[in-house]
PDB file of C-alpha atoms and ligand atoms in Angstrom:
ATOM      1  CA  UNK A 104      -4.989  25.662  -4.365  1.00 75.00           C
ATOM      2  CA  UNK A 105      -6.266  21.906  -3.943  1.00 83.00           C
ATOM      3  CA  UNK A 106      -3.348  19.577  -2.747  1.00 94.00           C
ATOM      4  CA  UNK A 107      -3.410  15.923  -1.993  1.00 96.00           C
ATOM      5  CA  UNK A 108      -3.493  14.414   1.206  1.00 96.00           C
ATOM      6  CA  UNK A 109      -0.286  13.094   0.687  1.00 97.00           C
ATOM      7  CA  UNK A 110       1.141  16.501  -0.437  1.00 98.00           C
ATOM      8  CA  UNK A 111      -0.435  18.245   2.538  1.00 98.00           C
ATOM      9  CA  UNK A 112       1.027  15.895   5.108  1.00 98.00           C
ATOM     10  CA  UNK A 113       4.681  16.710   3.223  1.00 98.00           C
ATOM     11  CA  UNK A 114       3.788  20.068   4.264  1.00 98.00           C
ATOM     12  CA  UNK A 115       3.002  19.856   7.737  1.00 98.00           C
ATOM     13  CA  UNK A 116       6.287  18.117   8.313  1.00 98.00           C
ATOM     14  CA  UNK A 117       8.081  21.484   7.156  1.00 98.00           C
ATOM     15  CA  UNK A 118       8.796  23.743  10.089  1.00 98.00           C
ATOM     16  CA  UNK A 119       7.279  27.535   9.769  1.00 98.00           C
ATOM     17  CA  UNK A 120      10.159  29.809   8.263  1.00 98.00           C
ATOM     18  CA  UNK A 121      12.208  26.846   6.630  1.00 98.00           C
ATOM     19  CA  UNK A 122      14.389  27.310   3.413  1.00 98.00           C
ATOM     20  CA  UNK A 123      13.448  25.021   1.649  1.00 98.00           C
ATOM     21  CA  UNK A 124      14.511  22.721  -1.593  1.00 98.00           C
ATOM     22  CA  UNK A 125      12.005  20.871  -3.412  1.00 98.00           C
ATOM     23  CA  UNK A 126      13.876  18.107  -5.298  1.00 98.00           C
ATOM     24  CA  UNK A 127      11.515  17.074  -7.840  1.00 98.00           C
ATOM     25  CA  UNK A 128       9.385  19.702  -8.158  1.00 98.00           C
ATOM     26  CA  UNK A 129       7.534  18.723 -11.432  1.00 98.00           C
ATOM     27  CA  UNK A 130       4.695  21.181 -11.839  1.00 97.00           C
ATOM     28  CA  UNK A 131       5.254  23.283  -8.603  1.00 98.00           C
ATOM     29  CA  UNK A 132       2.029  22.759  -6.518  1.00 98.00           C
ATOM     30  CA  UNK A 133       4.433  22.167  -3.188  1.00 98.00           C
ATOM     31  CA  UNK A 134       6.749  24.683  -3.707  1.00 98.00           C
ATOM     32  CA  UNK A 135       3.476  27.561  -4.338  1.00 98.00           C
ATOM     33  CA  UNK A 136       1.656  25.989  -1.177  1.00 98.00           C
ATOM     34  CA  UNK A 137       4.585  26.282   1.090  1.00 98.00           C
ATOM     35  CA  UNK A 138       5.009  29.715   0.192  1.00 98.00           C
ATOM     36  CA  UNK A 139       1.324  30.783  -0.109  1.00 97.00           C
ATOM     37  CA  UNK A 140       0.497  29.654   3.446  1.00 97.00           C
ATOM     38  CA  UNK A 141       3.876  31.159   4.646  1.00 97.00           C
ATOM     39  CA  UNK A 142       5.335  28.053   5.905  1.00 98.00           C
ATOM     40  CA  UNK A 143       8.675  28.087   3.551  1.00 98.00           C
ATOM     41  CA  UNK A 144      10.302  31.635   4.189  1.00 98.00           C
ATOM     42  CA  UNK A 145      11.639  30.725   0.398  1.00 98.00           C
ATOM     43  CA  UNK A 146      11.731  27.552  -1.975  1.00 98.00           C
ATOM     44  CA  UNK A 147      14.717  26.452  -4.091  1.00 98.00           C
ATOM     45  CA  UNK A 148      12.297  24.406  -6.263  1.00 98.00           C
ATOM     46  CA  UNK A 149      14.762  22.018  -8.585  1.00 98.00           C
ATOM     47  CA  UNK A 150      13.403  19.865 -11.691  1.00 98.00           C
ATOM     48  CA  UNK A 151      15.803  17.851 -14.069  1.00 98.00           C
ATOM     49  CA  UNK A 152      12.953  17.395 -16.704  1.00 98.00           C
ATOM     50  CA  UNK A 153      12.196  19.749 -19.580  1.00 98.00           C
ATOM     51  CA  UNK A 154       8.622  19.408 -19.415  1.00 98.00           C
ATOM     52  CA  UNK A 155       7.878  19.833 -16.046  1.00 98.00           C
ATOM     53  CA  UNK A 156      10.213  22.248 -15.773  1.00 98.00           C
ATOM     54  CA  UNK A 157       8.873  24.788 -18.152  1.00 98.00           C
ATOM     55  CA  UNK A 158       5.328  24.272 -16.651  1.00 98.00           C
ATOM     56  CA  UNK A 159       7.383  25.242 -13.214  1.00 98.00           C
ATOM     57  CA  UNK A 160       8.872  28.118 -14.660  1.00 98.00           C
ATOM     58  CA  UNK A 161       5.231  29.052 -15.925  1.00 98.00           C
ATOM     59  CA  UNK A 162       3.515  28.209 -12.061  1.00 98.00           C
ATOM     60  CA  UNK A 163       5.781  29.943 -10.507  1.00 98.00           C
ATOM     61  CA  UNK A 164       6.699  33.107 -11.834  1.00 97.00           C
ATOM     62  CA  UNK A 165       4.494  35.345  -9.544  1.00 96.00           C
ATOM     63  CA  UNK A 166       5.903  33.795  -6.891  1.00 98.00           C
ATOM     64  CA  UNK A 167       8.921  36.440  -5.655  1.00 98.00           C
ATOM     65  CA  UNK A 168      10.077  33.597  -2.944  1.00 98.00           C
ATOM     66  CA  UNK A 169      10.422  30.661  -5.190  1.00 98.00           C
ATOM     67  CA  UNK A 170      13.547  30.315  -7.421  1.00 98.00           C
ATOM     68  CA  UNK A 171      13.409  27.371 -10.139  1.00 98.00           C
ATOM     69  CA  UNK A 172      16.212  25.342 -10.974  1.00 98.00           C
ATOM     70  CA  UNK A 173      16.879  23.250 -13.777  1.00 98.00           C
ATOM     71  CA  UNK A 174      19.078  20.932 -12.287  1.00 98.00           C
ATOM     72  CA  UNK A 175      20.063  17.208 -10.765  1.00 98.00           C
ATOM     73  CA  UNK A 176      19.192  16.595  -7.350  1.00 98.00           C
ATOM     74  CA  UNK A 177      20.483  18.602  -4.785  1.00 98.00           C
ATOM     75  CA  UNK A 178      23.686  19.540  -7.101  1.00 98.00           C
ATOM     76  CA  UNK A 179      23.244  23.135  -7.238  1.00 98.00           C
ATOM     77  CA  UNK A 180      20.682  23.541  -3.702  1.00 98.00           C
ATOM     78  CA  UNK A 181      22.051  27.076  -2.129  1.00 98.00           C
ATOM     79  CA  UNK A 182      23.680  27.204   1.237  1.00 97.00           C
ATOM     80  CA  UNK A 183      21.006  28.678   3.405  1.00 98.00           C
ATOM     81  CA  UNK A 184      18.248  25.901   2.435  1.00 98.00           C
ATOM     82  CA  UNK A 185      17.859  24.226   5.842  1.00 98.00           C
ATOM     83  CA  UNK A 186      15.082  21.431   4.606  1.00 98.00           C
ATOM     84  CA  UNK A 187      15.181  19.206   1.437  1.00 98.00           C
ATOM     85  CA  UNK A 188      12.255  17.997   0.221  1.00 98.00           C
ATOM     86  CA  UNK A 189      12.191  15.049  -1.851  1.00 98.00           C
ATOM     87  CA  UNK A 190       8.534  13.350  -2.739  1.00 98.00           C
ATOM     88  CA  UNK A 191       7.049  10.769  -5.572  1.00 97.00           C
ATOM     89  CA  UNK A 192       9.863   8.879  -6.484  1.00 97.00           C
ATOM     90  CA  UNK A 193      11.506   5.474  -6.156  1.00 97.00           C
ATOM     91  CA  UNK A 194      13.283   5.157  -2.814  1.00 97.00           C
ATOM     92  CA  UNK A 195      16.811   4.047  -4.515  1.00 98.00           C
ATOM     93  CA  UNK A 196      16.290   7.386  -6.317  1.00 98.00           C
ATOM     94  CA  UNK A 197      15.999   8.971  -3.359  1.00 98.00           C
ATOM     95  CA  UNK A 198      18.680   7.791  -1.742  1.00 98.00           C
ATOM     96  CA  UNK A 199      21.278   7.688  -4.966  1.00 98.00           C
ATOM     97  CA  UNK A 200      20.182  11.842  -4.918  1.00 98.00           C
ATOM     98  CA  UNK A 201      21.240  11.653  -1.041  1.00 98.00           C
ATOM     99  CA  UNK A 202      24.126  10.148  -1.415  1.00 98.00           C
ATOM    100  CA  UNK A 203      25.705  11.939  -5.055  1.00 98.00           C
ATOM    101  CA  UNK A 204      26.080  15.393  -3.598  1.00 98.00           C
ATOM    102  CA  UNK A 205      26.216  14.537   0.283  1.00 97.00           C
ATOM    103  CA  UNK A 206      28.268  17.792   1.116  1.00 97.00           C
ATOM    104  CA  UNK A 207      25.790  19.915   0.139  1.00 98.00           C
ATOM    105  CA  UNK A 208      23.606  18.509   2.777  1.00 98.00           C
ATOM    106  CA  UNK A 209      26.282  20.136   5.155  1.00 97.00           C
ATOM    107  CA  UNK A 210      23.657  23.084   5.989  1.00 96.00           C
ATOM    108  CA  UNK A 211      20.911  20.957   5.732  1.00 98.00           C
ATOM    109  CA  UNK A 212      19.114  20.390   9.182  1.00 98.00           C
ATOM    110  CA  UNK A 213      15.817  18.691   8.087  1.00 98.00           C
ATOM    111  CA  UNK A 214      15.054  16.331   5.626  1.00 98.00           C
ATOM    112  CA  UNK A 215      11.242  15.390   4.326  1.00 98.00           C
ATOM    113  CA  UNK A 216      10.550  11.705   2.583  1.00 98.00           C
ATOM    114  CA  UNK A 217       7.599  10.482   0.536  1.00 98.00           C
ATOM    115  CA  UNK A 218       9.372   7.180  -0.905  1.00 97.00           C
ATOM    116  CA  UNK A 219       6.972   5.273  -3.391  1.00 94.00           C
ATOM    117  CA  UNK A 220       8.706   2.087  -2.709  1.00 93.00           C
ATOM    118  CA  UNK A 221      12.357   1.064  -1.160  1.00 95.00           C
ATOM    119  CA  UNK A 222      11.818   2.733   1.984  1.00 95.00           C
ATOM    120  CA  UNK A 223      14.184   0.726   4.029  1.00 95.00           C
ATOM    121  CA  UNK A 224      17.013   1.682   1.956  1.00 97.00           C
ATOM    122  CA  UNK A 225      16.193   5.448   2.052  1.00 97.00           C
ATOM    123  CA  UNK A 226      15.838   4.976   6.235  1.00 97.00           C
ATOM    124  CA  UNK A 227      19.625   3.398   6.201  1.00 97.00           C
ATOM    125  CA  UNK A 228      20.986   6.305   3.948  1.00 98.00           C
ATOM    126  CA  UNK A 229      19.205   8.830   6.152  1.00 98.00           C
ATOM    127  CA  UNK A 230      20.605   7.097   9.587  1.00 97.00           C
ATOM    128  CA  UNK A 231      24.138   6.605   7.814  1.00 97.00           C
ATOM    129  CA  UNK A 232      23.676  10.673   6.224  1.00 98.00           C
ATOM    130  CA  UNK A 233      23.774  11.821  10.224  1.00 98.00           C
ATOM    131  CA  UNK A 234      20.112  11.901  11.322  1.00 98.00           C
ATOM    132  CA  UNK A 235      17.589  10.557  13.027  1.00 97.00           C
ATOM    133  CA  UNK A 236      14.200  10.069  12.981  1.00 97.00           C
ATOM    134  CA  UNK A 237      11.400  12.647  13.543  1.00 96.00           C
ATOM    135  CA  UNK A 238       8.160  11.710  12.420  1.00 96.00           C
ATOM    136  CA  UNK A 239       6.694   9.354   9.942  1.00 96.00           C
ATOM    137  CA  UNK A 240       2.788   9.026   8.882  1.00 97.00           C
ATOM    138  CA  UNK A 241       1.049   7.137   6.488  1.00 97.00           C
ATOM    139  CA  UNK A 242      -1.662   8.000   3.830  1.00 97.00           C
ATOM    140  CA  UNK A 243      -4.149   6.633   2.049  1.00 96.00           C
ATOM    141  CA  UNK A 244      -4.537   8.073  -1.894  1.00 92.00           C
ATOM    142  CA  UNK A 245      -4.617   5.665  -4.627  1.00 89.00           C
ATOM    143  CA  UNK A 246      -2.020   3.564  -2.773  1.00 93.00           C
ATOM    144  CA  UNK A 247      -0.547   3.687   0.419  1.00 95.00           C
ATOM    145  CA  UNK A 248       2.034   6.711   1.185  1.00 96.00           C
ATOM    146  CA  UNK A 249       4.639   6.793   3.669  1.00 96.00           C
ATOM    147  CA  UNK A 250       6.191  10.488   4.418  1.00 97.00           C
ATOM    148  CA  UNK A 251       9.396  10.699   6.848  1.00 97.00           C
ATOM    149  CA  UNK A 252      11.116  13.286   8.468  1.00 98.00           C
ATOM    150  CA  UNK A 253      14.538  13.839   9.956  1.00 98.00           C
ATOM    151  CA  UNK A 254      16.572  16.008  11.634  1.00 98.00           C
ATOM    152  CA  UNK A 255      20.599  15.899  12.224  1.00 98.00           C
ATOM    153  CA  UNK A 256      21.046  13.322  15.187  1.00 97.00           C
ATOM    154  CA  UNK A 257      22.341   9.733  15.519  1.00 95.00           C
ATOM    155  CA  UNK A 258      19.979   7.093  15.417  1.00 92.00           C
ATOM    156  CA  UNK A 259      20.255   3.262  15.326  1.00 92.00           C
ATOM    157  CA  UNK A 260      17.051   2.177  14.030  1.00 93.00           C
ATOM    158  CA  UNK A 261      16.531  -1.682  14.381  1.00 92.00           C
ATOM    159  CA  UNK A 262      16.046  -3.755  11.476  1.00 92.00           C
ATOM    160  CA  UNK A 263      12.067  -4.366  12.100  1.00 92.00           C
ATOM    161  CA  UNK A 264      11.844  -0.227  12.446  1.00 94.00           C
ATOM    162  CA  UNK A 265      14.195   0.162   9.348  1.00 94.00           C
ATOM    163  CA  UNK A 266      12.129  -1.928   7.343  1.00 93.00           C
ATOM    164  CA  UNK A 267       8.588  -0.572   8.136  1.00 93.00           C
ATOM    165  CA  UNK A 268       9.029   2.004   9.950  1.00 93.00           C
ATOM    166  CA  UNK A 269       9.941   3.683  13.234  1.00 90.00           C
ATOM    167  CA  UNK A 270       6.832   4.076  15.042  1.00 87.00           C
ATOM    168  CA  UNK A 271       4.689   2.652  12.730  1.00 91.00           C
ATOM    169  CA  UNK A 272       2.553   1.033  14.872  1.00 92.00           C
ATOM    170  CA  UNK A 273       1.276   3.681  16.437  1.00 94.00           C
ATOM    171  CA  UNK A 274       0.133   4.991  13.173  1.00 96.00           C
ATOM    172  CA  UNK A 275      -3.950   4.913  12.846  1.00 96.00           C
ATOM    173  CA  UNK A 276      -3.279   3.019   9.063  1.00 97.00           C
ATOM    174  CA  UNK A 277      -0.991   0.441  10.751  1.00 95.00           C
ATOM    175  CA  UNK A 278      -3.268  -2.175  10.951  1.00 96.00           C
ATOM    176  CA  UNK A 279      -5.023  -1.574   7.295  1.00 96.00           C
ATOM    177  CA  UNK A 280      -1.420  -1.132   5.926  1.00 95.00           C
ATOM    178  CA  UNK A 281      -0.059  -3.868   7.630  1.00 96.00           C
ATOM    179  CA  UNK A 282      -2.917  -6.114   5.868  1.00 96.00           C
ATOM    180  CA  UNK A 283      -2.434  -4.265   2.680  1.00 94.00           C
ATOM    181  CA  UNK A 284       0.996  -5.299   2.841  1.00 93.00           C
ATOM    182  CA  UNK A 285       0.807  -9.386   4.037  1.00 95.00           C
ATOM    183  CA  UNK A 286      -2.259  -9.331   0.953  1.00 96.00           C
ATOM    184  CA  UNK A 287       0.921  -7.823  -1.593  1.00 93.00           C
ATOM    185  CA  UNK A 288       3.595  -9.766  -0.440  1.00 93.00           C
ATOM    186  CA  UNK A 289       1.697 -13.199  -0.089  1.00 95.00           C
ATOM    187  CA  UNK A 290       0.101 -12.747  -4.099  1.00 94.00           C
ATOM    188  CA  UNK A 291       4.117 -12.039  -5.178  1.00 93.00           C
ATOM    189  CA  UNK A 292       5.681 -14.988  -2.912  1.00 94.00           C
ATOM    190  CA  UNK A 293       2.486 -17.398  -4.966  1.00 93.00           C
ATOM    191  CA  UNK A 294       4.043 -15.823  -7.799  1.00 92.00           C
ATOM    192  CA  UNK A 295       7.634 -16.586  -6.933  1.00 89.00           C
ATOM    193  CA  UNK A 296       8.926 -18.490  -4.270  1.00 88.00           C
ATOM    194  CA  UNK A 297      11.723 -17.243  -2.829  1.00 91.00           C
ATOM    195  CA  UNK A 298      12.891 -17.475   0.394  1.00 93.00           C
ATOM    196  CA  UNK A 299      13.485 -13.471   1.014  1.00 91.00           C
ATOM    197  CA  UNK A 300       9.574 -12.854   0.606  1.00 92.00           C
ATOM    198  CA  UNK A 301       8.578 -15.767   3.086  1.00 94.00           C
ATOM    199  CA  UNK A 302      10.885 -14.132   5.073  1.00 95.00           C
ATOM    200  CA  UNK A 303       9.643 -10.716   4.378  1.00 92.00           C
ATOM    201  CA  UNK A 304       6.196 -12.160   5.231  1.00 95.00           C
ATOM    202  CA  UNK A 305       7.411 -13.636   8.193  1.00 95.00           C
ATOM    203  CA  UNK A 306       8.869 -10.339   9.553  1.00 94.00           C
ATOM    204  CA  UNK A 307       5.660  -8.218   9.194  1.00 93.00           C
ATOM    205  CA  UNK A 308       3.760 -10.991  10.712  1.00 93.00           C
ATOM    206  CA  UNK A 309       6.223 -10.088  13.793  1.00 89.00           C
ATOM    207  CA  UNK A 310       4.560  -6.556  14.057  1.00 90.00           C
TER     208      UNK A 310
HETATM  209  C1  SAM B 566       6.443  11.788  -9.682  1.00 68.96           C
HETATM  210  S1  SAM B 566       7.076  13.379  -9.672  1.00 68.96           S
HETATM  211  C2  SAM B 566       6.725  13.922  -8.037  1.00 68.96           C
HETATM  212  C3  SAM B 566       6.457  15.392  -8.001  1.00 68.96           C
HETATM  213  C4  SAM B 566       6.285  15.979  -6.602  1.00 68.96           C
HETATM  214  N1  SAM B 566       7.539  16.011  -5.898  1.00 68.96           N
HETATM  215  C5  SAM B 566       5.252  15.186  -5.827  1.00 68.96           C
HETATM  216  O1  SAM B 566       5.628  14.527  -4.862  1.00 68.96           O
HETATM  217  O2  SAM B 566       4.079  15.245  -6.208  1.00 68.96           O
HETATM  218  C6  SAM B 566       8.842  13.215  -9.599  1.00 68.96           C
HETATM  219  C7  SAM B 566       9.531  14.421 -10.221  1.00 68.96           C
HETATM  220  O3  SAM B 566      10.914  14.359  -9.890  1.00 68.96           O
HETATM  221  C8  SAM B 566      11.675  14.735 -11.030  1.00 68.96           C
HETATM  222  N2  SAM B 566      13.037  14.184 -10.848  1.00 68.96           N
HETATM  223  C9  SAM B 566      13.414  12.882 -10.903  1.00 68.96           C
HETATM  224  N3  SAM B 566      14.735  12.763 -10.665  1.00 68.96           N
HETATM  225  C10 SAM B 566      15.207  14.028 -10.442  1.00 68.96           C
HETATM  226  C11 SAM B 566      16.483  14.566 -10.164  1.00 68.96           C
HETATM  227  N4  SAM B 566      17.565  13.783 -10.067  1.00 68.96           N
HETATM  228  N5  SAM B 566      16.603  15.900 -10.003  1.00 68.96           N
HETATM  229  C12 SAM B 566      15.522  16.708 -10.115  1.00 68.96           C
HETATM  230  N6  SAM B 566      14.277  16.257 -10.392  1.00 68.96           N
HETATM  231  C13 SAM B 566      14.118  14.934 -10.553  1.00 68.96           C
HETATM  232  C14 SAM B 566      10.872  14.142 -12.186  1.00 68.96           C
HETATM  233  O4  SAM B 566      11.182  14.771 -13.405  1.00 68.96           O
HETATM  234  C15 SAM B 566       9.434  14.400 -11.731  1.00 68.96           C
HETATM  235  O5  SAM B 566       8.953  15.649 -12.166  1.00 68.96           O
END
């Protein structure tokens, strides 16, 4: 099986034995990979989407460790998952999925990120949830990716580190994201000027 780079990093964040939920699942290719290549001991893969979901129910039916779930979120995620996956959506998605069913992160020890946009909201629910920052990489697809992990912990991020990242700059993308990002939010603030992008702009120029 042929993932993404993006997908693959997702992966490596996920520690070797982990129960693990896949919130979002769509068509399955994490859940079968983490299983395949024995890194998930089992995968509680959840989709909320007829279509996707009956092409996961089709993907995954040799697969003895997976169990599919057609469900919202982390609503119905069983006790023993230890790691929650969620990748590919909207960071205020993210977080909203968080933050709707937040006792059933109770058992949850590790939680895996790949926000398309809205990251420094999904940071702040993460550091508010109870934990604190493991590691966080970006990739380089058709747009730039940025996958977090956590694990249960305090942390007080600042706001610079909320907004872009906790050790971003040690990242070997920073500086190519960093000028992807000044090139996106200068064309937006020429677009519209308000004062929160020159601000915006102004912040990342601090980095
Ligand atoms: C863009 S896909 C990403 C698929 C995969 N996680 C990845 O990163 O490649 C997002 C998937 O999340 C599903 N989804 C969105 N909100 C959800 C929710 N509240 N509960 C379960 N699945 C959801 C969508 O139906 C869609 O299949």
């Amino acid at each position: 099986m042929k993932l993404s780079q993006r997908l693959l990093t997702i992966a490596s964040f996920i520690k070797e034995g982990a129960v693990v939920a896949d919130i979002g699942a769509d068509h399955g290719l994490l859940s079968m990979y983490l299983v395949e290549n024995k890194i998930a001991k089992k995968v509680f893969a959840v989709e909320n989407k007829p279509g996707p979901f009956s092409i996961l129910e089709n993907n995954t039916k040799k697969y003895p460790e997976i169990t599919i779930s057609f469900s919202d979120g982390i609503s119905e995620i069983p006790d023993d998952v230890d790691t929650v996956v969620i990748a590919g959506m909207g960071g205020i998605l993210i977080s909203n999925i968080l933050l709707k069913n937040k006792d059933k992160l109770d058992h949850v020890k590790f939680i895996v990120i790949d926000a398309h946009r809205d990251l420094d909201v999904v940071r702040k629910t993460l550091q508010d949830l109870g934990y604190e920052f493991e590691k966080e990489a970006l990739v380089l697809g058709a747009v730039f990716y940025n996958v977090i992990s956590v694990r249960r912990g305090k942390s007080k991020l600042q706001p610079l580190e909320l907004e872009f990242g906790f050790n971003i700059k040690q990242d070997p993308l920073f500086e190519e994201y960093k000028n992807h990002l000044l090139k996106q939010y200068e064309r937006n603030y020429q677009m519209n000027n308000s004062n929160e992008l020159k601000e915006k702009i102004e912040r990342l120029k601090q980095l």
